[in-house]
XYZ file of C-alpha atoms in Angstrom:
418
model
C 89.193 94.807 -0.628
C 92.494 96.246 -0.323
C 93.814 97.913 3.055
C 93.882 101.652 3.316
C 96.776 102.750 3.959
C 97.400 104.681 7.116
C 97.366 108.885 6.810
C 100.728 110.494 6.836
C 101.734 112.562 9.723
C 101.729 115.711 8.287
C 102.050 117.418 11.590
C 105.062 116.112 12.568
C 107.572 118.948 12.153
C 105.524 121.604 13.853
C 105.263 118.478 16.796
C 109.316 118.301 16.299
C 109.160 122.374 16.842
C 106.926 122.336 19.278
C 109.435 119.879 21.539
C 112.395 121.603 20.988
C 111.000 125.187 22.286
C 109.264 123.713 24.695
C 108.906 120.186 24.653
C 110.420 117.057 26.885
C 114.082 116.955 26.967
C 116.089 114.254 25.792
C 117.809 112.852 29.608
C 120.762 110.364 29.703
C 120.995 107.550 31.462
C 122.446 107.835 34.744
C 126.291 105.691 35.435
C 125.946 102.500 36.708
C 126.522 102.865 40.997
C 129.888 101.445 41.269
C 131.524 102.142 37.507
C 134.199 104.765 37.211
C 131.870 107.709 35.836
C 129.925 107.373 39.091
C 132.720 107.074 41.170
C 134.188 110.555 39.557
C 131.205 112.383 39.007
C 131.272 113.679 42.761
C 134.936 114.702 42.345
C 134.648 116.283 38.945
C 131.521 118.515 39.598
C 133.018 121.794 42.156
C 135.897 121.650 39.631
C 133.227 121.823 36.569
C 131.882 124.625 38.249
C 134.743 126.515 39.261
C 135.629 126.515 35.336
C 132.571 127.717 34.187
C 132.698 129.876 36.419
C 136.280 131.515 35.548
C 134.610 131.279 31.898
C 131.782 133.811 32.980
C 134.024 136.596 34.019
C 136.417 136.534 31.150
C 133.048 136.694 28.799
C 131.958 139.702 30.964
C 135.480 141.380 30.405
C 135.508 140.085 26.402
C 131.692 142.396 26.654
C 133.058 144.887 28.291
C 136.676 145.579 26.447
C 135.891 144.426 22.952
C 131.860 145.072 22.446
C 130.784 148.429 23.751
C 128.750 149.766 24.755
C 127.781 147.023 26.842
C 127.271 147.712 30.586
C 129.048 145.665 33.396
C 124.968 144.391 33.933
C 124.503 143.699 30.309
C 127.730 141.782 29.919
C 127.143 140.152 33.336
C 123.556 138.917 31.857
C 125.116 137.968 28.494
C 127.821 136.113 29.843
C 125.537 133.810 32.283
C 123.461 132.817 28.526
C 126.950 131.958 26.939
C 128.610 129.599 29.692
C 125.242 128.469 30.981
C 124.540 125.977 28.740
C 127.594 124.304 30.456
C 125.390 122.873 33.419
C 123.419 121.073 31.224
C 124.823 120.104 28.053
C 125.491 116.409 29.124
C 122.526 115.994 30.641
C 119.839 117.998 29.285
C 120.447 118.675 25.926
C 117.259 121.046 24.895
C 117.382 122.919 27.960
C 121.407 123.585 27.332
C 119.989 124.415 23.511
C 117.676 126.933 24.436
C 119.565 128.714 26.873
C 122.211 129.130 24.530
C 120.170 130.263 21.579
C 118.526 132.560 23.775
C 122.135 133.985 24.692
C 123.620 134.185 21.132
C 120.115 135.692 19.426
C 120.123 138.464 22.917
C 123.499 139.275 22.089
C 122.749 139.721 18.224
C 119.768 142.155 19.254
C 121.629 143.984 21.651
C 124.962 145.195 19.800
C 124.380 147.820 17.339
C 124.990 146.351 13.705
C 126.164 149.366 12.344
C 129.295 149.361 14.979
C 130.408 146.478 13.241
C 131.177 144.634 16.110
C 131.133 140.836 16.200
C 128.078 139.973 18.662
C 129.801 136.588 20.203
C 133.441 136.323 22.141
C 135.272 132.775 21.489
C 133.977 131.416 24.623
C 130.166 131.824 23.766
C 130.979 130.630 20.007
C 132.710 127.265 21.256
C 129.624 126.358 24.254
C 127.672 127.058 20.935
C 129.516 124.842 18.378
C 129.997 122.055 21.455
C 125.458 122.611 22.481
C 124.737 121.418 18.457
C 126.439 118.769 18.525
C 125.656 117.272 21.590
C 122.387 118.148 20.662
C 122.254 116.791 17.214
C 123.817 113.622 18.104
C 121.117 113.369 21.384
C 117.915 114.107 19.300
C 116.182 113.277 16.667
C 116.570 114.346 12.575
C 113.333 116.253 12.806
C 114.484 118.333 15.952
C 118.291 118.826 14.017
C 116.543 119.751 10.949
C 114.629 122.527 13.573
C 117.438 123.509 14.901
C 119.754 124.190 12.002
C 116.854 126.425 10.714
C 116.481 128.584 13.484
C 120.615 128.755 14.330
C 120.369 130.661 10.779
C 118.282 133.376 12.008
C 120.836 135.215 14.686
C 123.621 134.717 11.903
C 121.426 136.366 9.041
C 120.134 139.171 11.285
C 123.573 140.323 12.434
C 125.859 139.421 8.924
C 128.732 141.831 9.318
C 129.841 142.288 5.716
C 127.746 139.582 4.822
C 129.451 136.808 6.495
C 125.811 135.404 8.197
C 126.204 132.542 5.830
C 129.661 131.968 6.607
C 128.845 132.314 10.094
C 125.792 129.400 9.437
C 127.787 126.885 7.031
C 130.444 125.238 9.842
C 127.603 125.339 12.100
C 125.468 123.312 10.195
C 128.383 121.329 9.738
C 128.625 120.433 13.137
C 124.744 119.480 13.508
C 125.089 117.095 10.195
C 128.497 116.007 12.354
C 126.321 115.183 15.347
C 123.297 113.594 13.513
C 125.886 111.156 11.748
C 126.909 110.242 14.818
C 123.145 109.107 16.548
C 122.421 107.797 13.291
C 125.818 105.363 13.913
C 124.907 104.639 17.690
C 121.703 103.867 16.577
C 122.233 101.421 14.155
C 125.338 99.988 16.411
C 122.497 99.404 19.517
C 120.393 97.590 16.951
C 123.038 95.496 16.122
C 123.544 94.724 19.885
C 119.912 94.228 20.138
C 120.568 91.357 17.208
C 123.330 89.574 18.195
C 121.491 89.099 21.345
C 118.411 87.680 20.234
C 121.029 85.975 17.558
C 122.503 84.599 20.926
C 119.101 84.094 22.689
C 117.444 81.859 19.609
C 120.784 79.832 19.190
C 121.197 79.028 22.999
C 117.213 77.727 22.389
C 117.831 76.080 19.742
C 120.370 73.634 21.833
C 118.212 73.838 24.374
C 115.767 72.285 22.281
C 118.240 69.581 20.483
C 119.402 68.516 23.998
C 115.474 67.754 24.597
C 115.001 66.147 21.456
C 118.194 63.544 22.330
C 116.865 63.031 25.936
C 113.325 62.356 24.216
C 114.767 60.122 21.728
C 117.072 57.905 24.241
C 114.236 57.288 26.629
C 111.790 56.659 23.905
C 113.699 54.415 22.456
C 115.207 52.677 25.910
C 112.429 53.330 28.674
C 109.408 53.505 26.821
C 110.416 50.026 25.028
C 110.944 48.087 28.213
C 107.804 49.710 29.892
C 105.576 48.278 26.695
C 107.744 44.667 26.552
C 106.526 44.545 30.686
C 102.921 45.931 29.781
C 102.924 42.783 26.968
C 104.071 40.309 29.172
C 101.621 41.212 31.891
C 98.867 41.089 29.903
C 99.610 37.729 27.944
C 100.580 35.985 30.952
C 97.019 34.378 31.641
C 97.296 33.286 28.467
C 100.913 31.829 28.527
C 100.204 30.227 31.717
C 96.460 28.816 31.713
C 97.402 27.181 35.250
C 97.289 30.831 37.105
C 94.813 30.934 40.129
C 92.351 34.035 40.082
C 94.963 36.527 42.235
C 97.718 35.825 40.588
C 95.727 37.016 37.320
C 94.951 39.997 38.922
C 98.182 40.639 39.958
C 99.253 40.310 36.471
C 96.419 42.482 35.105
C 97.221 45.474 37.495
C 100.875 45.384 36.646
C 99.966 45.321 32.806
C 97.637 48.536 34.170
C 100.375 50.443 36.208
C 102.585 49.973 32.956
C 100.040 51.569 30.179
C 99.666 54.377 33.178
C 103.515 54.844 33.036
C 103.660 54.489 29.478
C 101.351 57.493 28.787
C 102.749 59.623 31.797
C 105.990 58.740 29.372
C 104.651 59.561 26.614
C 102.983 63.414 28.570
C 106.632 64.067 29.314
C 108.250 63.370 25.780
C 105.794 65.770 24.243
C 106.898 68.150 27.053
C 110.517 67.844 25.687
C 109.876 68.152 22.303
C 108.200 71.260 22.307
C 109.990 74.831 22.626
C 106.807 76.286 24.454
C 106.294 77.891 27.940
C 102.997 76.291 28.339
C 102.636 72.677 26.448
C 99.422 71.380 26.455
C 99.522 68.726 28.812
C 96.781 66.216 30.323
C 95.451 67.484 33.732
C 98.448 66.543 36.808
C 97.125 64.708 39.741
C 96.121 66.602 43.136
C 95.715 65.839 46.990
C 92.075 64.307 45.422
C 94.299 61.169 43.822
C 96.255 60.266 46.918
C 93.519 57.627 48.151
C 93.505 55.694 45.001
C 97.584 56.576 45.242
C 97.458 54.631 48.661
C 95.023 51.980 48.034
C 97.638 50.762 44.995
C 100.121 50.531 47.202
C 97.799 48.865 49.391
C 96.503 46.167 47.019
C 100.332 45.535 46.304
C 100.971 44.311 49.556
C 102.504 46.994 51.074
C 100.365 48.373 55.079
C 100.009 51.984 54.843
C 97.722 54.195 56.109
C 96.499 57.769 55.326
C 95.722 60.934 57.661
C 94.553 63.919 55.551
C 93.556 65.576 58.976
C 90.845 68.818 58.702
C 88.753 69.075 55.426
C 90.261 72.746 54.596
C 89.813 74.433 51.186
C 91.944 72.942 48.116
C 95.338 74.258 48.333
C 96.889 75.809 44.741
C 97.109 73.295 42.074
C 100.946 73.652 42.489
C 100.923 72.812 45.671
C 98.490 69.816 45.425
C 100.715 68.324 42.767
C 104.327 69.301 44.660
C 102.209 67.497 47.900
C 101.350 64.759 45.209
C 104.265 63.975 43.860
C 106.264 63.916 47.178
C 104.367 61.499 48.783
C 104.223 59.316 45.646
C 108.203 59.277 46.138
C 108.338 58.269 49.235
C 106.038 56.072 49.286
C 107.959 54.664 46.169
C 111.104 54.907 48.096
C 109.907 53.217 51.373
C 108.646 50.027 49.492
C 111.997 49.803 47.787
C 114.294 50.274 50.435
C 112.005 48.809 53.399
C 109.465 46.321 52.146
C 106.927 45.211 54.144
C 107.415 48.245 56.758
C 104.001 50.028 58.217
C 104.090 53.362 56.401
C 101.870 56.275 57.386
C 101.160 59.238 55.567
C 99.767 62.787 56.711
C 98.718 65.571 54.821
C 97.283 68.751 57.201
C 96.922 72.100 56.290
C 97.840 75.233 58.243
C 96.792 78.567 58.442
C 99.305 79.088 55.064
C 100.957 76.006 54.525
C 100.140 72.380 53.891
C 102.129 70.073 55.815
C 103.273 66.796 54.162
C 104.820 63.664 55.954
C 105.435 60.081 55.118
C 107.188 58.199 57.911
C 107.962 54.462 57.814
C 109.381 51.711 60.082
C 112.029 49.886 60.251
C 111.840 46.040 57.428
C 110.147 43.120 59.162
C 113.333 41.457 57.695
C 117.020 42.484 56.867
C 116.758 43.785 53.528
C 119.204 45.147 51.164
C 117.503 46.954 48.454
C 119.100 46.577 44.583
C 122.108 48.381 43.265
C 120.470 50.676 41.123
C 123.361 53.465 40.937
C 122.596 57.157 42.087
C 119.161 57.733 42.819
C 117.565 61.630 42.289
C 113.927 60.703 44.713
C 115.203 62.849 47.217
C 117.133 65.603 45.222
C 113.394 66.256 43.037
C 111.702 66.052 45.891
C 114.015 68.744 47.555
C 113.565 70.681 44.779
C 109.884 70.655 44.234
C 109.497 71.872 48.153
C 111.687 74.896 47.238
C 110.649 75.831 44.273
C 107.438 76.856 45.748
C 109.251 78.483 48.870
C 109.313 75.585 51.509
C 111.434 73.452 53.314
C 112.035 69.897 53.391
C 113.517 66.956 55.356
C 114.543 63.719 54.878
C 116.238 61.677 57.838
C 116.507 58.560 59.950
C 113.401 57.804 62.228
C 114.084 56.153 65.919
C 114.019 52.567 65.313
C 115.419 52.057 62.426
C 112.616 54.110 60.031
C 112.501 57.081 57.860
C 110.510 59.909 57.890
C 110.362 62.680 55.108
C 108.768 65.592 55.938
C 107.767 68.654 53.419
C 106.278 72.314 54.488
C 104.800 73.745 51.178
C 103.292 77.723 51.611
C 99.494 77.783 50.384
C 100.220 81.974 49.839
C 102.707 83.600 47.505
C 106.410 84.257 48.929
C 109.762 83.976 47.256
C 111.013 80.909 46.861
C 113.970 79.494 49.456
C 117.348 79.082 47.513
C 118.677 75.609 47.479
């Protein structure tokens, strides 16, 4: 069945009236604090005033001389509605509007017709011409439309030898003016708004190329070594019938630890080829996998022990992986660098913070651990203790050990710049 299409707003010029009599105003934007408009704008207001000012008395001397009979309180009144609409023209565009339409229709009432007197002096006809088209070129079409209909009416109703529609003609002039002009800002901001999300998608876009390459190269260079080890592990039994019973299950654990870093490999590529906040991803280990993280290490030789202190409540799953993943590191990093050293690890929670350390000793034997270039353990580490708004430490131990030492908040804060 076909969609119904929506009703037309029928009642959107009397809404568009409605507004511009007495409906919301149309404010600017305020300068930016520091650019030169807000630097001047204190300096340029007492001499604003003092001009419009000086404007109001020579409109109450134009009433007074050149429009009789108007009174010095008439003209005084008169001239306020004509220079008025100078206090809020820039800002306030409707409110300057209808004080001046108020001033020019008063002052078309007031003067007798048949005197043949024009109703407006020079000043009050150029805050007039200068109110449409800020006005026009501030609002909308429908309010333009509204207010080139009513800016008609004092025109008609005063007409000195029928010159009301000469009167009307440049004035519309000026509100068609003013409307060409919002309708040119307008489409120039939407252009803005394009080339920025122009900008925005191609700056993604090699984002997401850059992924894709780092993706490819350690598919193609990490993940193939990681399956040639994960072969060789597992076929060694078979290549070697001679092996005694541990040294098979030494074999079969590697060939284990390598599938595990295979498909942690293969989480992370999928992570890098997608362009999506959230990737679906396999569930991250917590404080819960740090005993089977320390018996590994265990079986492999290496004499560590773990102190998770007080059974508090879970900390966020953030902070259970950051708390993870740090102590994974350093564990990693004190069996490269110091094998065979006693290593102890703590995890204790505070009041509103979990406190991570991993301290080892000195090598049973001088030890020089492999050229392997630049390493980034203690940079991600770093950075994983920040990023949640914590600190973290890495330095020499007494002895001849290290100790690393993370504080990660369990309670929102900002985070600690790097």
């Amino acid at each position: 069945m076909p969609a119904t299409p929506a009703p037309r707003r029928r009642l959107t010029p009397l809404r568009d009236l409605a507004r511009l009599l007495a409906g919301a105003d149309f404010p600017t934007a305020a300068p930016a604090p520091g650019t030169l408009p807000a630097r001047l704008q204190p300096w340029l207001a007492p001499p604003g005033v003092l001009a419009i000012a000086v404007l109001t008395v020579v409109c109450v001397a134009d009433f007074q001389t050149s429009r009789a009979p108007f009174g010095a309180a008439e003209a005084t009144l008169l001239s306020l509605g004509a220079t008025a609409p100078l206090l809020f023209v820039l800002w306030r565009p409707l409110i300057a509007w209808r004080i001046a339409y108020a001033g020019a229709f008063t002052s078309t009432l007031w003067l007798d017709r048949t005197s043949g007197a024009w109703p407006w002096p020079v000043i009050q006809m150029a805050v007039v011409v200068l109110v449409l088209g800020v006005a026009a070129a501030r609002t909308s079409a429908g309010i333009t439309a509204w207010i080139a209909v009513l800016a008609a009416l004092p025109c008609l109703l005063h007409a000195p030898g029928g010159t009301g529609i000469q009167v009307w003609l440049p004035l519309a002039g000026v509100l068609l003016l003013g409307d060409q002009v919002r309708r040119r800002t307008r489409v120039e901001r939407i252009l803005e708004a394009q080339e920025e999300i122009t900008d925005l998608a191609r700056a993604q876009r090699a984002v997401l190329e850059e992924r894709t390459r780092i993706a490819r190269e350690m598919h193609d260079v990490v993940a193939h070594h990681m399956s040639m080890i994960a072969v060789r592990a597992e076929t060694a039994p078979y290549r070697l019938a001679a092996l005694p019973g541990p040294a098979r299950d030494e074999f079969t654990a590697i060939a284990d630890a390598a599938r595990d870093t295979l498909t942690d490999m293969r989480r992370l590529l999928g992570v890098l080829r997608t362009n999506r906040d959230d990737p679906q991803r396999a569930p991250q280990p917590t404080l819960a996998d740090l005993p089977t993280l320390i018996a590994t290490a265990a079986d492999a030789g290496m004499p560590i022990t773990l102190d998770t202190g007080a059974a508090d409540p879970a900390p966020p799953e953030p902070v259970s992986l950051a708390a993870y993943r740090i102590v994974q590191e350093a564990v990693a990093n004190a069996g490269r660098h110091a094998p065979g050293a006693a290593v102890r690890v703590s995890v204790r929670s505070a009041e509103d913070s979990l406190h991570v350390t991993v301290a080892n000793g000195p090598a049973p034997a001088p030890h020089t651990a492999p050229a392997r270039g630049p390493g980034h353990g203690l940079l991600g580490m770093r950075e994983r203790a920040q990023a949640l708004g914590g600190t973290f430490t890495a330095t020499p131990s007494d002895g001849g050990g290290f100790t690393v030492a993370a504080r990660l908040p369990t309670r929102s804060g900002p985070p600690v710049r790097p």
